[in-house]
CSV table of C-alpha atoms and ligand atoms in Angstrom, one decimal:
chain,number,residue,atom,x,y,z
A,1,MET,CA,58.9,121.7,-6.0
A,2,SER,CA,56.0,120.0,-4.3
A,3,SER,CA,54.1,119.4,-7.5
A,4,ILE,CA,53.3,121.0,-10.8
A,5,ASN,CA,49.9,122.0,-9.7
A,6,ALA,CA,48.9,124.5,-12.3
A,7,LEU,CA,45.9,123.1,-13.9
A,8,ALA,CA,44.7,121.4,-10.8
A,9,GLU,CA,44.7,124.6,-8.7
A,10,GLY,CA,43.4,126.5,-11.7
A,11,ILE,CA,40.4,124.3,-12.0
A,12,ALA,CA,39.9,124.1,-8.3
A,13,ALA,CA,39.1,127.8,-7.9
A,14,PRO,CA,36.5,127.8,-5.2
A,15,GLY,CA,33.1,129.5,-5.0
A,16,ARG,CA,32.0,129.2,-8.6
A,17,PRO,CA,28.3,129.8,-8.9
A,18,THR,CA,26.3,126.9,-10.4
A,19,GLY,CA,25.5,127.5,-14.1
A,20,LYS,CA,28.8,129.3,-14.7
A,21,GLY,CA,30.9,127.3,-17.1
A,22,SER,CA,28.1,125.4,-18.7
A,23,ILE,CA,28.3,124.8,-22.4
A,24,ARG,CA,25.3,124.4,-24.7
A,25,ILE,CA,25.9,123.5,-28.3
A,26,ARG,CA,23.0,123.2,-30.8
A,27,GLN,CA,23.3,121.9,-34.3
A,28,VAL,CA,26.8,123.4,-34.6
A,29,ALA,CA,28.8,123.0,-37.8
A,30,HIS,CA,31.6,125.0,-39.1
A,31,ARG,CA,32.8,125.4,-42.7
A,32,TYR,CA,36.0,127.0,-43.8
A,33,GLY,CA,36.3,128.7,-47.2
A,34,ARG,CA,33.7,129.2,-49.9
A,35,GLY,CA,32.5,127.7,-53.1
A,36,GLU,CA,34.7,125.0,-54.5
A,37,ASP,CA,37.2,125.5,-51.7
A,38,ALA,CA,34.6,125.1,-48.9
A,39,LEU,CA,35.4,122.5,-46.3
A,40,THR,CA,33.2,121.5,-43.5
A,41,ALA,CA,35.5,120.9,-40.6
A,42,VAL,CA,33.1,119.8,-37.9
A,43,GLY,CA,29.4,119.0,-37.1
A,44,PRO,CA,26.6,119.1,-36.9
A,45,ILE,CA,27.0,118.6,-33.2
A,46,ASP,CA,24.6,118.8,-30.2
A,47,LEU,CA,26.3,118.8,-26.8
A,48,ASP,CA,25.4,119.9,-23.3
A,49,VAL,CA,28.2,120.2,-20.8
A,50,PRO,CA,27.2,120.9,-17.2
A,51,PRO,CA,29.4,123.1,-14.9
A,52,GLY,CA,32.3,121.2,-13.4
A,53,GLU,CA,32.4,118.5,-16.1
A,54,PHE,CA,35.8,117.4,-17.2
A,55,LEU,CA,35.1,116.6,-20.9
A,56,VAL,CA,37.8,115.0,-23.0
A,57,LEU,CA,37.5,115.2,-26.8
A,58,VAL,CA,39.2,112.5,-28.8
A,59,GLY,CA,39.3,111.9,-32.5
A,60,ALA,CA,41.5,111.5,-35.6
A,61,SER,CA,43.8,114.2,-36.8
A,62,GLY,CA,41.8,116.8,-38.8
A,63,CYS,CA,38.4,115.8,-37.5
A,64,GLY,CA,37.7,119.3,-36.1
A,65,LYS,CA,38.7,119.2,-32.5
A,66,SER,CA,40.6,122.4,-32.5
A,67,THR,CA,37.9,124.0,-34.6
A,68,LEU,CA,35.3,123.1,-32.0
A,69,LEU,CA,37.4,124.5,-29.2
A,70,ARG,CA,37.9,127.8,-31.1
A,71,LEU,CA,34.1,128.0,-31.6
A,72,ILE,CA,33.5,127.5,-27.9
A,73,ALA,CA,36.1,130.1,-27.0
A,74,GLY,CA,34.5,132.5,-29.5
A,75,PHE,CA,37.6,132.9,-31.7
A,76,GLU,CA,35.5,131.7,-34.6
A,77,THR,CA,31.7,132.0,-35.2
A,78,ALA,CA,30.0,128.8,-36.3
A,79,THR,CA,28.7,128.9,-39.8
A,80,GLN,CA,25.7,127.0,-38.5
A,81,GLY,CA,24.0,126.5,-35.1
A,82,SER,CA,24.5,128.2,-31.8
A,83,ILE,CA,26.8,128.0,-28.8
A,84,GLU,CA,26.3,129.4,-25.4
A,85,VAL,CA,28.8,129.4,-22.5
A,86,SER,CA,27.3,130.2,-19.1
A,87,GLY,CA,24.1,131.2,-21.0
A,88,THR,CA,25.7,133.7,-23.4
A,89,ALA,CA,27.4,133.8,-26.7
A,90,PRO,CA,31.1,133.2,-26.5
A,91,ALA,CA,33.4,136.2,-26.8
A,92,PRO,CA,37.1,135.9,-27.4
A,93,GLY,CA,39.2,136.3,-24.3
A,94,ARG,CA,36.2,136.7,-22.1
A,95,THR,CA,34.6,133.2,-22.2
A,96,ALA,CA,37.4,130.9,-21.4
A,97,GLY,CA,41.1,130.4,-20.6
A,98,MET,CA,42.6,128.6,-23.5
A,99,VAL,CA,45.8,126.6,-24.0
A,100,PHE,CA,46.4,126.3,-27.7
A,101,GLN,CA,47.9,123.3,-29.5
A,102,GLN,CA,50.9,125.5,-30.4
A,103,PRO,CA,51.9,127.7,-27.5
A,104,ARG,CA,51.1,131.3,-28.4
A,105,LEU,CA,53.6,133.4,-26.7
A,106,PHE,CA,55.3,136.7,-27.3
A,107,PRO,CA,58.9,135.5,-28.2
A,108,TRP,CA,60.5,138.8,-27.7
A,109,LYS,CA,59.2,139.1,-24.1
A,110,THR,CA,60.5,137.2,-21.1
A,111,VAL,CA,58.6,134.3,-19.4
A,112,GLY,CA,57.4,136.8,-16.7
A,113,GLY,CA,56.5,139.4,-19.3
A,114,ASN,CA,54.3,136.9,-21.1
A,115,VAL,CA,52.4,136.2,-17.9
A,116,ASP,CA,52.2,139.9,-17.0
A,117,LEU,CA,50.5,140.6,-20.2
A,118,ALA,CA,47.9,137.9,-19.6
A,119,LEU,CA,47.3,139.4,-16.1
A,120,LYS,CA,46.9,142.9,-17.7
A,121,TYR,CA,44.3,141.6,-20.2
A,122,ALA,CA,42.6,139.9,-17.3
A,123,GLY,CA,42.2,143.3,-15.5
A,124,VAL,CA,44.6,142.5,-12.7
A,125,ARG,CA,45.9,145.8,-11.2
A,126,ARG,CA,49.5,146.7,-12.0
A,127,ASP,CA,50.6,146.6,-8.3
A,128,GLN,CA,49.2,143.1,-7.9
A,129,ARG,CA,50.7,141.6,-11.0
A,130,ALA,CA,54.1,140.7,-9.6
A,131,VAL,CA,52.7,138.6,-6.8
A,132,ARG,CA,50.2,136.8,-9.1
A,133,ARG,CA,52.9,136.3,-11.8
A,134,GLY,CA,55.1,134.6,-9.1
A,135,GLU,CA,52.3,132.4,-8.0
A,136,LEU,CA,51.3,131.3,-11.5
A,137,LEU,CA,54.9,130.6,-12.5
A,138,HIS,CA,55.5,128.6,-9.3
A,139,ARG,CA,52.4,126.5,-10.0
A,140,VAL,CA,53.7,125.5,-13.4
A,141,GLY,CA,57.2,124.8,-12.1
A,142,LEU,CA,58.8,127.8,-13.7
A,143,GLY,CA,59.5,129.9,-10.7
A,144,GLU,CA,63.2,130.3,-11.5
A,145,THR,CA,62.7,131.3,-15.2
A,146,ALA,CA,60.7,134.5,-15.0
A,147,HIS,CA,63.6,136.5,-16.5
A,148,ARG,CA,64.4,134.2,-19.4
A,149,ARG,CA,63.3,134.9,-23.0
A,150,ILE,CA,60.8,132.5,-24.6
A,151,TRP,CA,63.4,131.4,-27.2
A,152,GLU,CA,65.7,130.4,-24.4
A,153,ILE,CA,63.4,127.8,-22.9
A,154,SER,CA,62.3,124.4,-24.1
A,155,GLY,CA,59.1,123.5,-25.9
A,156,GLY,CA,57.7,121.9,-22.8
A,157,GLN,CA,58.5,124.9,-20.7
A,158,GLN,CA,56.9,127.1,-23.4
A,159,GLN,CA,53.7,125.1,-23.1
A,160,ARG,CA,53.8,125.6,-19.3
A,161,VAL,CA,54.0,129.3,-19.8
A,162,ALA,CA,51.0,129.0,-22.0
A,163,ILE,CA,49.2,127.2,-19.2
A,164,ALA,CA,50.1,129.9,-16.7
A,165,ARG,CA,48.7,132.5,-19.1
A,166,ALA,CA,45.5,130.5,-19.5
A,167,LEU,CA,45.1,130.4,-15.7
A,168,ALA,CA,45.8,134.2,-15.3
A,169,ALA,CA,42.2,135.1,-15.9
A,170,GLU,CA,40.0,133.1,-13.6
A,171,HIS,CA,37.5,131.9,-16.1
A,172,SER,CA,34.9,129.3,-15.2
A,173,LEU,CA,35.9,127.4,-18.3
A,174,LEU,CA,39.2,126.2,-19.4
A,175,LEU,CA,39.9,124.9,-22.9
A,176,LEU,CA,43.0,122.8,-23.4
A,177,ASP,CA,44.1,121.7,-26.9
A,178,GLU,CA,46.6,118.8,-26.4
A,179,PRO,CA,48.4,120.8,-23.8
A,180,PHE,CA,50.7,118.0,-22.7
A,181,ALA,CA,51.6,116.7,-26.1
A,182,ALA,CA,55.0,118.4,-26.1
A,183,LEU,CA,55.9,117.5,-22.5
A,184,ASP,CA,58.3,114.7,-21.5
A,185,ALA,CA,56.5,111.6,-20.2
A,186,LEU,CA,57.3,112.3,-16.5
A,187,THR,CA,56.1,115.9,-16.5
A,188,ARG,CA,53.1,114.8,-18.5
A,189,GLU,CA,52.1,112.2,-16.0
A,190,ARG,CA,52.7,114.6,-13.0
A,191,LEU,CA,50.4,117.2,-14.6
A,192,GLN,CA,47.8,114.6,-15.4
A,193,ASP,CA,47.9,113.4,-11.7
A,194,ASP,CA,47.5,116.9,-10.3
A,195,LEU,CA,44.8,117.8,-12.8
A,196,ARG,CA,42.8,114.7,-12.1
A,197,ARG,CA,43.0,114.9,-8.3
A,198,VAL,CA,40.9,118.0,-8.1
A,199,GLY,CA,39.5,118.4,-11.6
A,200,THR,CA,35.9,117.7,-11.0
A,201,GLU,CA,35.8,118.6,-7.3
A,202,SER,CA,35.4,122.2,-8.2
A,203,GLY,CA,32.9,124.3,-10.2
A,204,ARG,CA,35.3,124.9,-13.1
A,205,THR,CA,34.5,123.2,-16.4
A,206,ALA,CA,37.2,121.9,-18.7
A,207,VAL,CA,37.3,120.7,-22.3
A,208,PHE,CA,40.5,118.9,-23.0
A,209,VAL,CA,41.6,117.6,-26.4
A,210,THR,CA,43.9,114.6,-26.7
A,211,HIS,CA,44.8,111.8,-29.1
A,212,SER,CA,45.6,109.5,-26.2
A,213,ALA,CA,42.9,107.1,-25.1
A,214,ASP,CA,45.0,106.6,-21.9
A,215,GLU,CA,45.0,110.3,-21.1
A,216,ALA,CA,41.3,110.6,-21.9
A,217,VAL,CA,40.3,107.9,-19.5
A,218,PHE,CA,42.7,109.1,-16.8
A,219,LEU,CA,41.5,112.7,-16.9
A,220,GLY,CA,37.9,112.7,-18.1
A,221,SER,CA,34.7,112.6,-16.2
A,222,ARG,CA,33.2,112.2,-19.7
A,223,ILE,CA,34.7,111.3,-23.0
A,224,VAL,CA,33.4,112.3,-26.4
A,225,VAL,CA,34.8,110.6,-29.5
A,226,LEU,CA,34.4,112.4,-32.8
A,227,THR,CA,34.1,110.8,-36.2
A,228,LYS,CA,36.5,111.7,-38.9
A,229,ARG,CA,36.0,115.1,-40.6
A,230,PRO,CA,33.5,116.6,-40.4
A,231,GLY,CA,33.6,115.5,-36.8
A,232,ARG,CA,30.3,114.4,-35.3
A,233,ILE,CA,29.7,112.6,-32.0
A,234,ALA,CA,30.5,108.9,-32.4
A,235,LEU,CA,30.5,108.1,-28.7
A,236,ASP,CA,29.6,110.0,-25.5
A,237,LEU,CA,30.9,108.0,-22.6
A,238,PRO,CA,30.6,108.8,-18.9
A,239,VAL,CA,33.8,107.8,-17.0
A,240,ASP,CA,32.8,106.0,-13.9
A,241,LEU,CA,36.1,105.8,-12.1
A,242,PRO,CA,36.8,107.2,-8.6
A,243,ARG,CA,38.0,110.8,-8.8
A,244,SER,CA,39.4,111.2,-5.3
A,245,GLY,CA,41.1,109.1,-2.6
A,246,VAL,CA,42.7,106.8,-5.2
A,247,ASP,CA,46.4,106.5,-6.0
A,248,ALA,CA,47.1,107.5,-9.6
A,249,ASP,CA,49.4,104.5,-10.3
A,250,GLU,CA,46.9,102.1,-8.9
A,251,LEU,CA,44.2,103.6,-11.0
A,252,ARG,CA,46.3,103.3,-14.1
A,253,ALA,CA,46.8,99.6,-13.3
A,254,ALA,CA,43.2,98.8,-12.5
A,255,PRO,CA,41.3,96.4,-14.8
A,256,GLU,CA,38.4,98.9,-15.1
A,257,PHE,CA,40.9,101.5,-16.4
A,258,ALA,CA,42.3,99.1,-19.0
A,259,ALA,CA,38.8,98.1,-20.1
A,260,LEU,CA,37.7,101.8,-20.6
A,261,ARG,CA,41.0,102.6,-22.4
A,262,ARG,CA,40.4,99.7,-24.8
A,263,GLU,CA,36.8,100.8,-25.4
A,264,VAL,CA,37.9,104.4,-26.2
A,265,GLY,CA,40.8,103.2,-28.3
A,266,LEU,CA,38.5,100.9,-30.4
A,267,ALA,CA,35.9,103.7,-30.7
A,268,VAL,CA,38.5,106.2,-31.9
A,269,LYS,CA,39.7,103.7,-34.5
A,270,ALA,CA,36.2,102.8,-35.7
A,271,ALA,CA,35.2,106.5,-35.8
A,272,ALA,CA,38.2,107.3,-37.9
A,273,THR,CA,37.3,104.9,-40.7
B,1,ATP,N1,41.7,128.3,-40.7
B,1,ATP,C1,41.4,127.2,-41.5
B,1,ATP,N2,41.2,127.4,-42.8
B,1,ATP,C2,40.8,126.4,-43.6
B,1,ATP,N3,40.8,125.1,-43.1
B,1,ATP,C3,41.0,124.9,-41.8
B,1,ATP,C4,41.4,125.9,-41.0
B,1,ATP,N4,41.6,125.4,-39.7
B,1,ATP,C5,41.4,124.1,-39.9
B,1,ATP,N5,41.1,123.7,-41.1
B,1,ATP,C6,40.8,122.4,-41.6
B,1,ATP,O1,39.6,121.9,-40.9
B,1,ATP,C7,39.8,120.6,-40.6
B,1,ATP,C8,39.8,120.4,-39.0
B,1,ATP,O2,40.9,121.0,-38.5
B,1,ATP,P1,41.2,121.0,-36.9
B,1,ATP,O3,42.5,121.8,-36.7
B,1,ATP,O4,40.0,121.5,-36.2
B,1,ATP,O5,41.4,119.5,-36.7
B,1,ATP,P2,41.9,118.7,-35.4
B,1,ATP,O6,40.9,117.7,-35.1
B,1,ATP,O7,42.3,119.7,-34.3
B,1,ATP,O8,43.3,118.0,-35.9
B,1,ATP,P3,44.7,117.7,-35.1
B,1,ATP,O9,44.3,116.5,-34.2
B,1,ATP,O10,45.6,117.3,-36.2
B,1,ATP,O11,45.1,118.9,-34.3
B,1,ATP,C9,41.1,120.1,-41.2
B,1,ATP,O12,40.8,119.5,-42.4
B,1,ATP,C10,41.9,121.4,-41.4
B,1,ATP,O13,42.7,121.3,-42.5
B,2,MG,MG1,44.0,120.2,-33.4
């Protein structure tokens, strides 16, 4: 297999018009429950993400990262403030491709069946689905497993099926909630390398959640650190590292990389207290 290029190729979809994939967040906060049980999970937050940005969200467990992604995707409606993606209110399934923290698959279906269903929802014609399914599974390194049941494959493989499903609809925005957390270190690094190489060279926007300062600096063109719950913006940091023509291992070993990783790591710690 040449490379596990799923996210890289997904994000590198050509010909995206400018403006598509932009995110505009105004005074957004979200509360779960009512009365005595009410809990404000996140916000208030103001954030503008231009098309093509690779934004990485970092913050302590429970600070509201997944909540914010669900609000951007339109799976939840913010109890306060407004969100626009590409100039309109988010709508579930139509606004963004999403990789959830826990892979959401149909366990009784095969790997290929799971991807087929995503293609169907994306409006891909039945006679074109087999070819697209093959391409997507190949990209995530699962070309040989189309016939297997979800419960027959590993957790890391399940997460790759979830990634293939998120890429099935060619949205201008991809939301990724700790997508690599369950992968082995080698696969994780390979996916990170592929993703970074072309991530910001295209028009697609990505919002990527991680707990790892290392992963944030490696992938992000911008890093936003959230405070502890309710998560607000503690640090909004542009990442000024070369995004092309640089060897991934060299980059990881560069002093600038180490300095940024340290800055983000310290900010995450400070923001969590
Ligand atoms: N559906 C829900 N109903 C009630 N409370 C919720 C719900 N979802 C999340 N919460 C609470 O909101 C807060 C933020 O949760 P969220 O999942 O957004 O955090 P997170 O930053 O993604 O955490 P982690 O890093 O552990 O994934 C937590 O206190 C959580 O318990
Ligand atoms: Mg989460």
